[in-house]
Coordinates of C-alpha atoms in Angstrom, one line a residue:
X1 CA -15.9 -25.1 36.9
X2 CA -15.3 -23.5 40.1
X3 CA -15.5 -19.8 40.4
X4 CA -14.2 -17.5 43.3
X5 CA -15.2 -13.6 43.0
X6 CA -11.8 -12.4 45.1
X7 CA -8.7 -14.6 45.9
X8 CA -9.4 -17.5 47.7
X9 CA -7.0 -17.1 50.4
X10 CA -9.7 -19.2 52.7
X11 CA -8.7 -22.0 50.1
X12 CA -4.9 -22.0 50.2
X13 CA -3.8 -24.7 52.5
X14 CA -6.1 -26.7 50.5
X15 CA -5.5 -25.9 46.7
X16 CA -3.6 -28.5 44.8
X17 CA -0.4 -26.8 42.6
X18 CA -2.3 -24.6 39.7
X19 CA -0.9 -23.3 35.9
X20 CA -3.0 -20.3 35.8
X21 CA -3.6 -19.0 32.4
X22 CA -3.5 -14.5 33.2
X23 CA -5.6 -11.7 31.3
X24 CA -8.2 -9.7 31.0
X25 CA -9.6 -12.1 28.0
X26 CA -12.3 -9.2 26.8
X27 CA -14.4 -10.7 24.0
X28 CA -12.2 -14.3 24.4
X29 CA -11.4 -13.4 20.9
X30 CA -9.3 -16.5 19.1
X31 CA -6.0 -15.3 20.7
X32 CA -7.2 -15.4 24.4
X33 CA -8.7 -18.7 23.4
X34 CA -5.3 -20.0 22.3
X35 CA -3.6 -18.8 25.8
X36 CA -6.7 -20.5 27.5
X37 CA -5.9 -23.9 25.1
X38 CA -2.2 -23.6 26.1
X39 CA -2.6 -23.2 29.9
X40 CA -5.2 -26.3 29.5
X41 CA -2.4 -28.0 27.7
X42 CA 0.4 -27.5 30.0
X43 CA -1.9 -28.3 33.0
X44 CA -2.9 -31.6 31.8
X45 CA 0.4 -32.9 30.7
X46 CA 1.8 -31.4 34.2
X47 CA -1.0 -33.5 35.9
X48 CA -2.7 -30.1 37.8
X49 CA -6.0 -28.6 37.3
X50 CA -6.0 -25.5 35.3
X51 CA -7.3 -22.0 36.1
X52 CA -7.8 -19.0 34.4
X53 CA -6.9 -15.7 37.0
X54 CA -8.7 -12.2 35.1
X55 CA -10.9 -9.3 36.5
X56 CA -13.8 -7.5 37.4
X57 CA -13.2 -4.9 34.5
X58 CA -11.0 -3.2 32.1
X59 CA -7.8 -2.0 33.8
X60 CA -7.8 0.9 31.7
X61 CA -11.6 2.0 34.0
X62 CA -10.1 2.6 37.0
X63 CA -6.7 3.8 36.1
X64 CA -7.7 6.2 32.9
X65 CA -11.1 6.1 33.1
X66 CA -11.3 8.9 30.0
X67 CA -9.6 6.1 27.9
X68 CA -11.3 2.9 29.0
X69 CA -12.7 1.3 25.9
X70 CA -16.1 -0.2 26.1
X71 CA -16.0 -4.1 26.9
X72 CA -16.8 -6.4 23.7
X73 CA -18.7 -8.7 26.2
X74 CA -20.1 -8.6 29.9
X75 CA -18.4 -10.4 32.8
X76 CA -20.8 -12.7 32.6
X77 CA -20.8 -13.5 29.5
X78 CA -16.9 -14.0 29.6
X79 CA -17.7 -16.5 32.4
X80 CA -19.7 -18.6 30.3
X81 CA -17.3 -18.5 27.6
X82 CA -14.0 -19.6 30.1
X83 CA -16.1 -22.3 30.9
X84 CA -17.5 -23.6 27.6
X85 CA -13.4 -24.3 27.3
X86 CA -13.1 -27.2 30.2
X87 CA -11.5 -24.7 32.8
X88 CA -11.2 -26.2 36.0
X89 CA -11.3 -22.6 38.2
X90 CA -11.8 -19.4 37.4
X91 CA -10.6 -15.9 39.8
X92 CA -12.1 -12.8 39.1
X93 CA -10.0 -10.1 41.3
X94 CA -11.6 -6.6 42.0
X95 CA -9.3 -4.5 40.3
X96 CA -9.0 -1.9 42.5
X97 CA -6.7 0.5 43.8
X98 CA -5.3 -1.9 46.3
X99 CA -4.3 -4.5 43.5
X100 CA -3.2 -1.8 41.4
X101 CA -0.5 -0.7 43.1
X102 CA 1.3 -4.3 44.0
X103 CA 5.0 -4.6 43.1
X104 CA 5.9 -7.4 40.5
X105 CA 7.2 -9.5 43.4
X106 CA 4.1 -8.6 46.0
X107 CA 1.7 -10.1 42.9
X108 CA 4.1 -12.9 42.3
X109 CA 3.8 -13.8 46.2
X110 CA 0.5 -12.4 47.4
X111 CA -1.2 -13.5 44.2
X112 CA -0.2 -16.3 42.2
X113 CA 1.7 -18.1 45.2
X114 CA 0.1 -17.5 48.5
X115 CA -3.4 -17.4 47.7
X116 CA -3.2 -19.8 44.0
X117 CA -0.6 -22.0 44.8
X118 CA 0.3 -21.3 41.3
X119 CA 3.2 -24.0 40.8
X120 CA 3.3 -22.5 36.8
X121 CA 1.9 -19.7 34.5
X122 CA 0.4 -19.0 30.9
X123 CA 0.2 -15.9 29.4
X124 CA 0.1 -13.8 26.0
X125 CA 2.9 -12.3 24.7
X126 CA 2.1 -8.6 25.6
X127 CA 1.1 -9.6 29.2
X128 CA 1.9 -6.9 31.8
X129 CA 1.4 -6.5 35.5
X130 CA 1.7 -4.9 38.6
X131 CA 1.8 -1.1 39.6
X132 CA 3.1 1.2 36.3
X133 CA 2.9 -2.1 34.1
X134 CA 6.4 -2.8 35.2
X135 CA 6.0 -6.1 35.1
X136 CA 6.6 -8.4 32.3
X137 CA 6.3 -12.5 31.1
X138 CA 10.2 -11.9 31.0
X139 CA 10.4 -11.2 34.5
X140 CA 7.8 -13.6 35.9
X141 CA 9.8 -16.9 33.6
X142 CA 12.8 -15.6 35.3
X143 CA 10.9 -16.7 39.1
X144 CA 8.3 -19.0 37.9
X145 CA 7.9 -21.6 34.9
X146 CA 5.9 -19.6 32.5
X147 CA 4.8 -20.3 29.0
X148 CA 4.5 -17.2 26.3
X149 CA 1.8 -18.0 24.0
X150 CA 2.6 -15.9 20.7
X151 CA 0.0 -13.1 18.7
X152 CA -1.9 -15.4 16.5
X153 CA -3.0 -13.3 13.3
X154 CA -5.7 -13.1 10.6
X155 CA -5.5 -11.5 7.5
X156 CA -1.9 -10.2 8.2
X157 CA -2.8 -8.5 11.2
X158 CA -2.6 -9.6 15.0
X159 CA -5.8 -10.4 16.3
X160 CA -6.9 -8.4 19.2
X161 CA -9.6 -6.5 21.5
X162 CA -9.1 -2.8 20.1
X163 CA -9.4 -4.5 16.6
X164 CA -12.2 -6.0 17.4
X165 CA -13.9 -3.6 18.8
X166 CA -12.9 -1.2 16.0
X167 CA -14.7 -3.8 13.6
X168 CA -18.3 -3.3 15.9
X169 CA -18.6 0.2 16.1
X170 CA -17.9 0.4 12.0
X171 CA -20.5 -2.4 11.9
X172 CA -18.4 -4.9 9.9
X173 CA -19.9 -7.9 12.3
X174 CA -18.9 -10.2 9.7
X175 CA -14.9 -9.4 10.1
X176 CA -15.6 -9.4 13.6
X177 CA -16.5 -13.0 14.3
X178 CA -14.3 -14.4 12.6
X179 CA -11.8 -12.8 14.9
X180 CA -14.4 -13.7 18.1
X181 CA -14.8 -17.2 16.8
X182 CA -18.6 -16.9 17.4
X183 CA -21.1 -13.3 16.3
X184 CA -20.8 -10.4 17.9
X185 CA -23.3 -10.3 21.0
X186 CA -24.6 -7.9 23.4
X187 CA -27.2 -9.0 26.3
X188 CA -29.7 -6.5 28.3
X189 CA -33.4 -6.5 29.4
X190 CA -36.2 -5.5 27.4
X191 CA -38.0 -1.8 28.0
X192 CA -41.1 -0.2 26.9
X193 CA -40.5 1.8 23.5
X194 CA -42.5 4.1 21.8
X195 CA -45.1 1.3 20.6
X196 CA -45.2 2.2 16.6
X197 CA -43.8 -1.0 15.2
X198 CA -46.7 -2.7 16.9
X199 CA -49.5 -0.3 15.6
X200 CA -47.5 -0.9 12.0
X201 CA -47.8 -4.7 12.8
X202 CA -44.4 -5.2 13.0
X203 CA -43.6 -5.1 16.7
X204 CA -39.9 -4.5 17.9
X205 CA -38.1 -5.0 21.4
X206 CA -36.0 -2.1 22.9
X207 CA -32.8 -3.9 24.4
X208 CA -31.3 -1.4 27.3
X209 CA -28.0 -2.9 27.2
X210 CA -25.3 -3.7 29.3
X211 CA -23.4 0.0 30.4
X212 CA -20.1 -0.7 29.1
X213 CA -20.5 -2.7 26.1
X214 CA -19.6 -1.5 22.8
X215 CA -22.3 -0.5 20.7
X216 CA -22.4 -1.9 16.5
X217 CA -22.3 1.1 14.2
X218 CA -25.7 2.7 13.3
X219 CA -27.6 0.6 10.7
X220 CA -29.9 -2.1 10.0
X221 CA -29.1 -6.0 11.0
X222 CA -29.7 -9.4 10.6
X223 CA -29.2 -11.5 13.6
X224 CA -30.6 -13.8 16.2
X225 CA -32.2 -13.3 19.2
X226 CA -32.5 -15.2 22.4
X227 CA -35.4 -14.6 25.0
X228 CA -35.8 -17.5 27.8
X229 CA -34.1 -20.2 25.6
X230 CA -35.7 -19.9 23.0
X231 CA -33.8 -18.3 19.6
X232 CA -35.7 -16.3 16.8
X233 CA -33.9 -14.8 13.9
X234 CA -34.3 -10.8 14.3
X235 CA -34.2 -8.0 12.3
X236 CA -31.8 -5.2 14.6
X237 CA -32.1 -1.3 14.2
X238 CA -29.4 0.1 16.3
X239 CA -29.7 3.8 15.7
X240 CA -31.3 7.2 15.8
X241 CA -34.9 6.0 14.2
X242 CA -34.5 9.1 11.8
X243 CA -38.1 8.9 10.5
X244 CA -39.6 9.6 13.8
X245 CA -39.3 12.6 14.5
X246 CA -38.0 12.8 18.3
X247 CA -37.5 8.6 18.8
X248 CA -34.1 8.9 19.9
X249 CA -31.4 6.3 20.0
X250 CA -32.3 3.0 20.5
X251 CA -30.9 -0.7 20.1
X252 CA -34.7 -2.1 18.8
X253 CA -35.5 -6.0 17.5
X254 CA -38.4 -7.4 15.6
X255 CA -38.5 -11.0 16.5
X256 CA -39.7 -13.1 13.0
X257 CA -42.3 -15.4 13.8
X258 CA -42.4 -14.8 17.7
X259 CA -46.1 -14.8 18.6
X260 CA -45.9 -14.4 22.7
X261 CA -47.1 -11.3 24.2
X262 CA -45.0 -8.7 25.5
X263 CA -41.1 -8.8 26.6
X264 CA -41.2 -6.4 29.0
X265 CA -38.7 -6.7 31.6
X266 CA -37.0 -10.3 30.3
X267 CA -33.7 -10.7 29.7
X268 CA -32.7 -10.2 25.6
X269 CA -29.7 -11.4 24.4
X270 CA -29.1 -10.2 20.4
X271 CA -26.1 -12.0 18.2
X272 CA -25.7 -9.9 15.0
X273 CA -24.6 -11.9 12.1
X274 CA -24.6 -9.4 9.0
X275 CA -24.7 -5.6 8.3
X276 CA -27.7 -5.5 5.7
X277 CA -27.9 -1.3 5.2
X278 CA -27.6 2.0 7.0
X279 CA -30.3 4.2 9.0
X280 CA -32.4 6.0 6.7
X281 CA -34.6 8.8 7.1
X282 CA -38.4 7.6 5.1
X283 CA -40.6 10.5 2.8
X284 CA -42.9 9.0 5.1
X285 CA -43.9 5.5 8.0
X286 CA -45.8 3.5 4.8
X287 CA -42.4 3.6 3.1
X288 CA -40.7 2.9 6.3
X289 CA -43.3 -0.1 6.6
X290 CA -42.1 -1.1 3.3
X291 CA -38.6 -1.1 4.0
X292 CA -38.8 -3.5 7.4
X293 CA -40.9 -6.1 5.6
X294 CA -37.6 -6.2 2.5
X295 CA -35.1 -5.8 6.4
X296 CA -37.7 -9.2 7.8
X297 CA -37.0 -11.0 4.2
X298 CA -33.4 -10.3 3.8
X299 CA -32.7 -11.5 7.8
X300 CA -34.5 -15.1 6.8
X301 CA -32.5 -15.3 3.6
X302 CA -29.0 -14.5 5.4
X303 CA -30.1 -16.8 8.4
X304 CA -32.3 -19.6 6.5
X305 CA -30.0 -22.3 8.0
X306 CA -29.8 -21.3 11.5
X307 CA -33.3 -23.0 12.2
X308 CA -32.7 -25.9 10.2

């Protein structure tokens, strides 16, 4: 998959005609993944590679940036995702003030046909563009053959970002990916913490993650984690540590069965497969203690298979 970080206007004379599937694809929950599947589609039976045109963030964090939601997944991450789906290019645009303020018809021109050599587009049904959000699939079928891909739903209900999200921060992972397609993840590098899960024997990772992503609700989880390529199943506290007095907030991971030294300054990446309990304030750290070793038991019964 090629990738180009800014319009490729160095590329034009030699781009072949592209469908370019359009959207911010946050999370690439199962409805961008059927616009992504369509513009694949239509490419192939059109006989043109496909691309996939989004951005550098959240339109919402540059126009309103009191109401920009947190992303479900980094840019990166998103990357890896587009790709995993047999894209042939990728565009990430700045979205910036510049871009912001294009008419329809200057990011019909500018965009799609002057720097993409778009010959035809994909998009969802509540796709809007250009400066005010003026512009609309509507306008853009009436100039350029574009295919509306319909809101796919689950459980009654349209299948979205906002929904999504809404789903992590209650901690109801579960709902969540099944919406994702794949758990809920969230990626970041490891920090020193305040070091009493290894004098209680149980040692944890502090993950100082991504600024941006949405944080699961407060509570106790099991889940996987990923340091270097290799996977252990984790138990994640992601809260206040209420039972140490002045611990703070923290996104922490005891990895079962890892037996390396410290992850100090490596890249952590935590999926989060079930809600097991909330935070809990302990009489006292033995009780605590007891409590993470029935957390480490409960994470290898809801994950048992993962490993086999």
């Amino acid at each position: 998959m090629l990738t180009f970080f800014g319009l490729p206007h160095f590329l034009r004379d030699r781009l072949p005609p592209l469908c370019v599937s359009i959207g911010v694809f946050d999370g690439l929950h199962l409805g961008h993944r059927e616009v992504i599947r369509a513009g694949i589609a239509e490419a192939r039976d059109s006989g043109v590679p496909c691309a996939a045109l989004t951005f550098d963030r959240h339109p919402l964090a540059l126009l309103r940036p009191q109401q920009a939601p947190p992303m479900l997944c980094t840019l990166g991450e998103r990357l890896r995702l587009l790709e995993a789906m047999g894209l042939d290019i990728v565009v990430v645009v700045p979205f910036d003030h510049q871009f912001a303020s294009q008419s329809p018809e200057q990011f019909l021109n500018a965009v799609l046909i002057e720097s993409l050599n778009t010959n035809r587009v994909v998009v969802g049904h509540d796709f809007r563009f250009a400066r005010d959000r003026v512009g609309d699939a509507e306008w853009l079928s009436e100039r350029i053959p574009t295919r509306v891909v319909p809101p796919l739903e689950k459980d009654g209900e349209r299948v979205s970002s906002s929904r999504i999200r809404a789903m992590v921060t209650s901690g109801d992972v579960e709902s969540a990916a099944r919406l994702l397609g794949r758990r809920f993840s969230m990626e970041g590098i490891v920090v020193p913490g305040s070091q009493l899960g290894s004098t209680l024997g149980v040692p944890t990772a502090n993950l100082a993650a991504m600024e941006g992503i949405v944080l699961p609700g407060n509570g106790i989880y099991a889940g996987l984690a990923s340091v270097e390529g290799k996977v252990y199943l984790a138990a994640v506290s992601v809260g206040e540590r209420p039972t140490v007095p002045g611990a703070g907030f923290a996104v922490e991971a005891h990895l079962v069965d890892y037996t390396g030294g410290a992850l100090y300054g490596r890249a952590m990446r935590l999926e989060f497969a079930r809600r097991l309990r909330d935070e809990e304030r302990f009489d006292s750290v033995d009780a605590m203690l007891v409590q993470m070793q029935h957390d480490i038991e409960a994470v290898r019964h809801v994950l048992e298979d993962v490993h086999a």
